[in-house]
XYZ file of C-alpha atoms in Angstrom:
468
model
C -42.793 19.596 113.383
C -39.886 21.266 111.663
C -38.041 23.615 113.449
C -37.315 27.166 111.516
C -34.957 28.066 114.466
C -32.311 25.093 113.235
C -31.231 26.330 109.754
C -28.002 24.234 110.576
C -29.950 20.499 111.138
C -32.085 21.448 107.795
C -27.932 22.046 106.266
C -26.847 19.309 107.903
C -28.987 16.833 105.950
C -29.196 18.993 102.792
C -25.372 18.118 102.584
C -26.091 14.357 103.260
C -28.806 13.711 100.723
C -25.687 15.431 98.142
C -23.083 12.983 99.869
C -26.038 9.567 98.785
C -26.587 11.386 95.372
C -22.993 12.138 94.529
C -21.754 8.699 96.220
C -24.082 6.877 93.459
C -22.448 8.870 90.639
C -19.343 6.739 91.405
C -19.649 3.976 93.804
C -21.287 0.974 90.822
C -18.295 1.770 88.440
C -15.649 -0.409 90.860
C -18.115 -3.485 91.216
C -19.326 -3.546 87.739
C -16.895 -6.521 86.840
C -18.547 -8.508 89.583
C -22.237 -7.616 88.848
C -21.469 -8.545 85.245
C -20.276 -12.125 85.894
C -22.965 -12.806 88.605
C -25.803 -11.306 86.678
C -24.585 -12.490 83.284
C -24.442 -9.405 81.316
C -22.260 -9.159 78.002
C -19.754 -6.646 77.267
C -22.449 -4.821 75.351
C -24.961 -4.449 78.123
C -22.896 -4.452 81.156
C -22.470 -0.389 80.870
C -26.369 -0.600 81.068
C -25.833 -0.372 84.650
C -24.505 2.871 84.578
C -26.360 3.884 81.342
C -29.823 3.804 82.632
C -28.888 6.062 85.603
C -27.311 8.579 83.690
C -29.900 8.541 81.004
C -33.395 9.013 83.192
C -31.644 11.269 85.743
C -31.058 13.603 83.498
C -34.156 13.361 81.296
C -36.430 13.898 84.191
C -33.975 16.567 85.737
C -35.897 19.900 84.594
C -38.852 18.268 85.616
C -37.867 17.523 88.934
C -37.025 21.154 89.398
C -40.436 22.098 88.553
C -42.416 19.784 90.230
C -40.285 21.202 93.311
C -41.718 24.724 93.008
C -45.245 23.647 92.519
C -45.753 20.073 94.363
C -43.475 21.422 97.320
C -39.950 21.156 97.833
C -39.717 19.313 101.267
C -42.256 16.984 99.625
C -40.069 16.280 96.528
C -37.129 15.529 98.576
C -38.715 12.885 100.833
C -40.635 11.537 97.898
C -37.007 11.440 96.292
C -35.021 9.919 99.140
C -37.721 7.319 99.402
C -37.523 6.028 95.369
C -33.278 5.913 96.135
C -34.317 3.714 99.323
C -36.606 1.378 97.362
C -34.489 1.052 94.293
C -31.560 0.637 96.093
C -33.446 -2.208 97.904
C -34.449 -3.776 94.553
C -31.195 -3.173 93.026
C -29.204 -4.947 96.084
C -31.631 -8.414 95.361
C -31.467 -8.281 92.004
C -30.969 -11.848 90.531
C -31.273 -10.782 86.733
C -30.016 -8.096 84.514
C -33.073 -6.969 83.364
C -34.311 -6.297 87.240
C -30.847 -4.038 87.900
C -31.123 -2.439 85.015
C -34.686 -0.932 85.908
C -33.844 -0.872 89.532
C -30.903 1.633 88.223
C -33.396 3.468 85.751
C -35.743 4.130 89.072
C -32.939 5.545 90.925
C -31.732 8.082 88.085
C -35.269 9.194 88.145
C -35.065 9.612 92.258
C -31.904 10.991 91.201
C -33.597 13.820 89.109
C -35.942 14.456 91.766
C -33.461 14.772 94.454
C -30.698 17.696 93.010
C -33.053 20.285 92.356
C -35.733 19.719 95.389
C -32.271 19.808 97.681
C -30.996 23.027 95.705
C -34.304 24.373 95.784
C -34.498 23.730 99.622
C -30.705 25.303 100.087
C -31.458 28.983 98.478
C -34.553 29.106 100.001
C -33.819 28.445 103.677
C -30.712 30.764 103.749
C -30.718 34.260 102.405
C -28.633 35.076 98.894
C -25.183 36.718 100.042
C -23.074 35.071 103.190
C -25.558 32.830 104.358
C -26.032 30.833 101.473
C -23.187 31.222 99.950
C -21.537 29.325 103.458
C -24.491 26.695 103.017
C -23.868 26.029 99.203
C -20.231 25.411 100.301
C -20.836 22.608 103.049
C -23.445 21.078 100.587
C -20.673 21.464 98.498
C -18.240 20.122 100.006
C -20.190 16.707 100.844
C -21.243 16.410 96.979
C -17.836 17.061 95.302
C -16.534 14.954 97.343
C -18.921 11.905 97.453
C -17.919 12.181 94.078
C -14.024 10.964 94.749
C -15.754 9.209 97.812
C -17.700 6.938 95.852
C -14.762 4.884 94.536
C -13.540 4.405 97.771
C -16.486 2.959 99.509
C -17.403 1.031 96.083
C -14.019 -0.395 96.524
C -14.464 -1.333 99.986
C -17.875 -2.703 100.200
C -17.954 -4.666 96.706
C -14.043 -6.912 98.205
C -15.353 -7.063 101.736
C -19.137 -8.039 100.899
C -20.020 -8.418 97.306
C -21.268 -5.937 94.915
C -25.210 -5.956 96.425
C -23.276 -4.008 99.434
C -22.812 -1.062 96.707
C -26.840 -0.842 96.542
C -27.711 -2.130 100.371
C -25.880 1.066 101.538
C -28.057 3.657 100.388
C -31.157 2.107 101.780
C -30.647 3.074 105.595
C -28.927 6.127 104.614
C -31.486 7.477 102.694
C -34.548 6.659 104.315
C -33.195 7.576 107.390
C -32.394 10.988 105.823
C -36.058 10.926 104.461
C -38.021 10.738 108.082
C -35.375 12.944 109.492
C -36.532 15.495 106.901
C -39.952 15.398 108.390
C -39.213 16.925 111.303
C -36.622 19.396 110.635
C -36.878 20.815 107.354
C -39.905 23.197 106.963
C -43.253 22.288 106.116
C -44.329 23.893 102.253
C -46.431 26.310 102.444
C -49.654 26.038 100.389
C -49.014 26.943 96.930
C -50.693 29.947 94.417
C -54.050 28.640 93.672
C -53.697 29.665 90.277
C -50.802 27.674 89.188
C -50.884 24.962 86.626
C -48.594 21.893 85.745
C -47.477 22.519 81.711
C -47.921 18.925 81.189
C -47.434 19.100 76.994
C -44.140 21.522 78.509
C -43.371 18.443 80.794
C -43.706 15.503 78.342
C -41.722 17.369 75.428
C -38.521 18.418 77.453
C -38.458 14.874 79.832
C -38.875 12.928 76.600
C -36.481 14.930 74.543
C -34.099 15.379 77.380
C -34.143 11.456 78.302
C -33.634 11.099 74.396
C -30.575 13.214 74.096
C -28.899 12.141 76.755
C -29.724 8.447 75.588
C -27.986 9.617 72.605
C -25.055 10.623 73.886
C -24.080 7.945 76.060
C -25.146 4.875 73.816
C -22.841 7.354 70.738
C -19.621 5.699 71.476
C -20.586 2.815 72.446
C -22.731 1.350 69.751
C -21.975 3.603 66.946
C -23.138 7.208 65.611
C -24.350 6.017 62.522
C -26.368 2.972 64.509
C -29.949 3.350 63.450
C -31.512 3.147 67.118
C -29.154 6.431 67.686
C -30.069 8.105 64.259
C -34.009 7.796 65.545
C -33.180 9.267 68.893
C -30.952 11.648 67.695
C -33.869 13.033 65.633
C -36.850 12.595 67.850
C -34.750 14.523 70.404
C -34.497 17.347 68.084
C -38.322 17.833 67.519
C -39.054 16.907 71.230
C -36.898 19.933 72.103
C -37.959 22.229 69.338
C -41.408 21.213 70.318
C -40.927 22.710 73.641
C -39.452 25.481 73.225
C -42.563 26.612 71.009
C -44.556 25.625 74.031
C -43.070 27.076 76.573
C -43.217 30.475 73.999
C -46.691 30.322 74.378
C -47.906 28.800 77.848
C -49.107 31.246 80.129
C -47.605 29.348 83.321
C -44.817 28.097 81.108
C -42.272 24.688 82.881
C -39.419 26.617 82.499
C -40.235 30.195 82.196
C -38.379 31.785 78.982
C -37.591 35.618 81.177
C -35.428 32.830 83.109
C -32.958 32.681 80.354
C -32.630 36.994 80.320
C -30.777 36.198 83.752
C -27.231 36.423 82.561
C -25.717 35.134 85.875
C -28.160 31.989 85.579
C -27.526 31.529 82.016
C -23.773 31.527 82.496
C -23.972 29.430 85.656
C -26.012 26.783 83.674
C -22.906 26.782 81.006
C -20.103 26.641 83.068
C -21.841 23.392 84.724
C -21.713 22.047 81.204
C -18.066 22.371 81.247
C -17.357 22.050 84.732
C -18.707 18.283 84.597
C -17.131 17.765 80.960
C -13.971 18.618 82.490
C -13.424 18.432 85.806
C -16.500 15.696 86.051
C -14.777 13.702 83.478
C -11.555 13.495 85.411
C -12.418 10.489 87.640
C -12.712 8.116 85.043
C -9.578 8.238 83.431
C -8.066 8.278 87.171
C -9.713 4.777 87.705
C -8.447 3.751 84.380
C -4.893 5.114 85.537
C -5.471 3.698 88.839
C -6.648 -0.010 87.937
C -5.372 -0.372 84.192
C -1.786 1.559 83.876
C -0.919 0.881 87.656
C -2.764 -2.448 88.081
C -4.368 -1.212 91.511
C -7.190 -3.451 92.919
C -10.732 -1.620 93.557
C -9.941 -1.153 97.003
C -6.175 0.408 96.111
C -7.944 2.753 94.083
C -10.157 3.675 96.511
C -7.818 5.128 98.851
C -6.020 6.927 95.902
C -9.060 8.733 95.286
C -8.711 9.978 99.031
C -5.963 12.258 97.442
C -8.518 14.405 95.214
C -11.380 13.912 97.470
C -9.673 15.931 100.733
C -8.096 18.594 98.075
C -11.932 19.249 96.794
C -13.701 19.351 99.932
C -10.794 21.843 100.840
C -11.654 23.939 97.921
C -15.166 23.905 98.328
C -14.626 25.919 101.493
C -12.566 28.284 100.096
C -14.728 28.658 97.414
C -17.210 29.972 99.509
C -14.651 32.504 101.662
C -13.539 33.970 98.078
C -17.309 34.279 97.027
C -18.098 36.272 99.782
C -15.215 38.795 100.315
C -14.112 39.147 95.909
C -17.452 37.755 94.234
C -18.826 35.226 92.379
C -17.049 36.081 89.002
C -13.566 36.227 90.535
C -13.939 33.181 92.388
C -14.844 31.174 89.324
C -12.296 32.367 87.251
C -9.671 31.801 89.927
C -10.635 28.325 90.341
C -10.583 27.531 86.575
C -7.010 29.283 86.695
C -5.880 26.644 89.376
C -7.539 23.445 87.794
C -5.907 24.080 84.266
C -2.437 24.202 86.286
C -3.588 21.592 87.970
C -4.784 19.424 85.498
C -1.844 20.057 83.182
C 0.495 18.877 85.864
C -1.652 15.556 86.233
C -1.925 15.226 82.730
C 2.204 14.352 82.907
C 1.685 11.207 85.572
C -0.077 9.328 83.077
C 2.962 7.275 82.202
C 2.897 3.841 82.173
C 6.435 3.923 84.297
C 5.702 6.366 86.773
C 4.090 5.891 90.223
C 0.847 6.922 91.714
C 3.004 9.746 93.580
C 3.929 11.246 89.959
C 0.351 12.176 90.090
C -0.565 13.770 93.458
C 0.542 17.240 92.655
C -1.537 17.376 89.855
C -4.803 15.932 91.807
C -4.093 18.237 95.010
C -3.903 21.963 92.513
C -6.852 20.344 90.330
C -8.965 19.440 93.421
C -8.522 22.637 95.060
C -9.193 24.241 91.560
C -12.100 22.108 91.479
C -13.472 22.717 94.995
C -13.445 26.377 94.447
C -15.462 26.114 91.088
C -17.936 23.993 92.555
C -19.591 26.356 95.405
C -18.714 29.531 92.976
C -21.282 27.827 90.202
C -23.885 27.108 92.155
C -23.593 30.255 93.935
C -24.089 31.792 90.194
C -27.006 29.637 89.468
C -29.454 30.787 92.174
C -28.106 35.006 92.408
C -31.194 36.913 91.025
C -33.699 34.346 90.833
C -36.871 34.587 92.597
C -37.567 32.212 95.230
C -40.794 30.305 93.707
C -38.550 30.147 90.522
C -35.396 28.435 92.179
C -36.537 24.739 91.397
C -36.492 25.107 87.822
C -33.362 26.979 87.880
C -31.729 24.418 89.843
C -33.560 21.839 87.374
C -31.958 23.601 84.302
C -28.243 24.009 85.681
C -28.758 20.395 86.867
C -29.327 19.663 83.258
C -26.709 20.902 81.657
C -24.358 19.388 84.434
C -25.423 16.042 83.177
C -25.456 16.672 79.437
C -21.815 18.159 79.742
C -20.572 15.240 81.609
C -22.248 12.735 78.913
C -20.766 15.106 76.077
C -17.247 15.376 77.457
C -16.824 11.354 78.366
C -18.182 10.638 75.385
C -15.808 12.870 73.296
C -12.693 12.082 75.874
C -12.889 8.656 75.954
C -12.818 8.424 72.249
C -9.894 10.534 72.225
C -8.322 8.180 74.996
C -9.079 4.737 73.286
C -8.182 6.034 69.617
C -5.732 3.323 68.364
C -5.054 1.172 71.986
C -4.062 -2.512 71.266
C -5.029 -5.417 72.791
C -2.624 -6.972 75.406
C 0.405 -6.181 77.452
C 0.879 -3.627 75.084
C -2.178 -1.567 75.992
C -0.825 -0.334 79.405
C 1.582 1.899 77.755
C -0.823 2.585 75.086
C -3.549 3.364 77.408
C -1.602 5.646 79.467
C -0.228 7.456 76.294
C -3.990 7.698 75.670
C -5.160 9.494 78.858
C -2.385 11.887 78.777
C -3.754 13.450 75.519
C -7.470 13.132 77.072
C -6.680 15.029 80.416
C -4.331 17.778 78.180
C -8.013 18.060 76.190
C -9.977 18.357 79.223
C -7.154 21.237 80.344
C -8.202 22.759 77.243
C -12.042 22.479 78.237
C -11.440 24.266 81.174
C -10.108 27.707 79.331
C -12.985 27.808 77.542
C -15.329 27.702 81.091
C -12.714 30.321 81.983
C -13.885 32.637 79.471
C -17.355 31.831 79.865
C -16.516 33.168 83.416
C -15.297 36.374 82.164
C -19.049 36.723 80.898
C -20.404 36.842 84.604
C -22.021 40.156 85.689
C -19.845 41.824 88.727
C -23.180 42.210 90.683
C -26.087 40.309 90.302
C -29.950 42.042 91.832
C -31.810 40.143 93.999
C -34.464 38.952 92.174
C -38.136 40.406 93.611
C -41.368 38.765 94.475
C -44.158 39.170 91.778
C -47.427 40.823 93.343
C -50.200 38.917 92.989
C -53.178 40.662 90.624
């Protein structure tokens, strides 16, 4: 039975399902080169591994957010810790592309299910002002940094026990997570009667979503102008379009349209968008530093992501001190402020003769920058919305957190890889290349600066509806 009189156990494995979420963000990318030559992939499909995460997690995002309010939110967590568990499992035997592949696809979609039903679970147990804003930090804290983490362990398990260790991992970690759940996060109470699932709502916005994002991550790699992108491209558009109408007219709409009069929520859910275009983004061209300019192995670059990692979690905390005593709105645009100095100064270390020390500076001010940004947006995305309501706000931040990471990789990396030889020659070249792709991504972050500016000083609590 869960006990209501242990808000810090409940916190305690909030912040650890965000530690197995954010770890699987990050921990395939350093084994890839082995699954590929054990599973047989090409060049072409090997990013499949990643791809099919990425692409049903955040289709089936919004969705998870709303199934959370309506189908229970402890009961969309365990439900969601248990997929990770099984396709983990499946993943770690695989003997076949085609099996990891959908093994992957299943664990985006536990993926989608897990953010929001955790979110959801956060802003509900604790209280909107200190409470919460202290819990969103910790859960913070463990997800921003799983996100550096990831590379490390990836590193570590895939050269001391083969790349099915990067899958293996999460399968006592997350069902043990799962039955812990059971017994000390609260029960859901029984839902309103009266509520209905918008399934046309639901099919429109998964199946446009999982479109768009399909879109943008298969853009660069197989072409714009490739037909099977042209078709999606479209589709996604009407899919959209055709929910939007929906959701217009639905009398117990998926994603409520009043939800988009909130302006804190509706700048929370942008700055995400640039947040993980920006700052999200960052990672990848610090492996490619890492393992192409400075020719570290996986487990090398591992520790070097210990750098970033420790300056994030650090930031996360005093994300949530500034939150509390100056506000939401100062506390974002102070930690933009730091990661554009921050990121500036890193941009400078990618030089194919410098050293990995050239680039701490930069990664300690751009963590902390970071850190702080992380709590302060999420803090923004659940001030003034009504408790029943905080799934599919969750769901829709989530969203755009994934879209603006697909958008801003997809744009950087073209930007990065724009006229890089083949051969020795391609260290300098690539390192020439990332330079002008982190400058961009300081860039990014002034414009989530601004958006910042946009935030409301003081945001009401959002009230109950009375039932008829």
């Amino acid at each position: 039975m869960a006990d209501h009189r242990k808000p810090g156990l409940s916190l305690a494995l909030l912040a650890l399902a965000q530690l197995i979420f954010a770890l699987d963000l990050n921990i395939v990318f350093v084994a890839l080169p082995d699954i590929g030559a054990e599973l047989g992939f090409t060049s072409q499909t090997q990013q499949w591994v990643v791809s099919a995460y990425v692409v049903l997690a955040g289709g089936f995002l919004l969705l998870g957010g709303r199934a959370a309010d309506l189908l229970g939110r402890r009961r969309m967590f365990v439900l969601a810790l248990a997929t990770y568990a099984v396709s983990s499992l499946a993943g770690g035997l695989a003997t076949s592309s085609e099996v990891i592949i959908i093994a992957r696809a299943v664990q985006g979609i536990g993926g989608a299910l897990l953010l929001p039903s955790t979110l959801s679970l956060l802003n509900n147990l604790f209280e909107e002002g200190r409470k919460r804003n202290r819990a969103l930090a910790v859960w913070g804290g463990a997800g921003a940094s799983g996100l550096t983490v990831g590379a490390l362990l990836g590193g570590v398990l895939t050269e001391s026990f083969g790349w099915p260790a990067v899958f293996f991992v999460n399968v006592p970690l997350a069902g043990a997570v799962a039955l812990a759940a059971l017994a000390v996060i609260p029960a859901d109470p029984r839902g309103h009667e009266r509520r209905k699932f918008d399934l046309p709502g639901a099919l429109t916005v998964t199946a446009g979503a999982t479109l768009l994002v399909f879109v943008l991550v298969q853009g660069p790699e197989v072409g714009w102008t490739s037909p099977a992108v042209l078709v999606a491209a479209v589709l996604a558009v009407l899919l959209l379009i055709a929910f939007a109408l929906i959701e217009a007219r639905s009398a117990d709409p998926l994603m409520p349209p009043r939800l988009l009069r909130n302006r804190s929520l509706v700048v929370a859910i942008t700055v995400t968008a640039v947040f993980m275009g920006t700052f999200g983004a960052l990672p990848y061209f610090l492996t490619v530093l890492l393992q192409t300019v400075h020719q570290f192995s996986a487990l090398q670059a591992g520790l070097a992501f210990l750098v970033p990692s420790l300056a994030i979690a650090s930031g996360t905390q005093l994300g949530e001190r500034m939150a509390t005593r100056l506000g939401v709105r100062a506390t974002l645009i102070t930690g933009f402020s730091i990661g554009i100095v921050g990121t500036v100064v890193l941009a400078f270390a990618f030089d194919a003769q410098s050293t990995f020390m050239a680039s701490v500076p930069g990664l300690v001010v751009m963590g902390v920058g970071q850190g702080i940004t992380w709590t302060a947006m999420w803090i923004a995305a659940a001030s003034g919305v009504a408790d029943h309501e905080q799934g599919v706000a969750s769901g829709l931040a989530s969203t755009t957190l994934n879209l603006g990471n697909a958008v801003g990789l997809a744009v950087l990396i073209a930007v990065a890889n724009a006229g890089v030889p083949e051969g020795e020659a391609a260290r300098a070249a690539t390192a020439d290349g990332g330079f002008v792709a982190v400058l961009l991504t300081s860039v990014g972050m002034v414009v989530g600066l601004l958006v910042a500016f946009a935030l409301p000083r003081q945001v009401a609590v959002a009230k109950e509806p009375v039932p008829a």
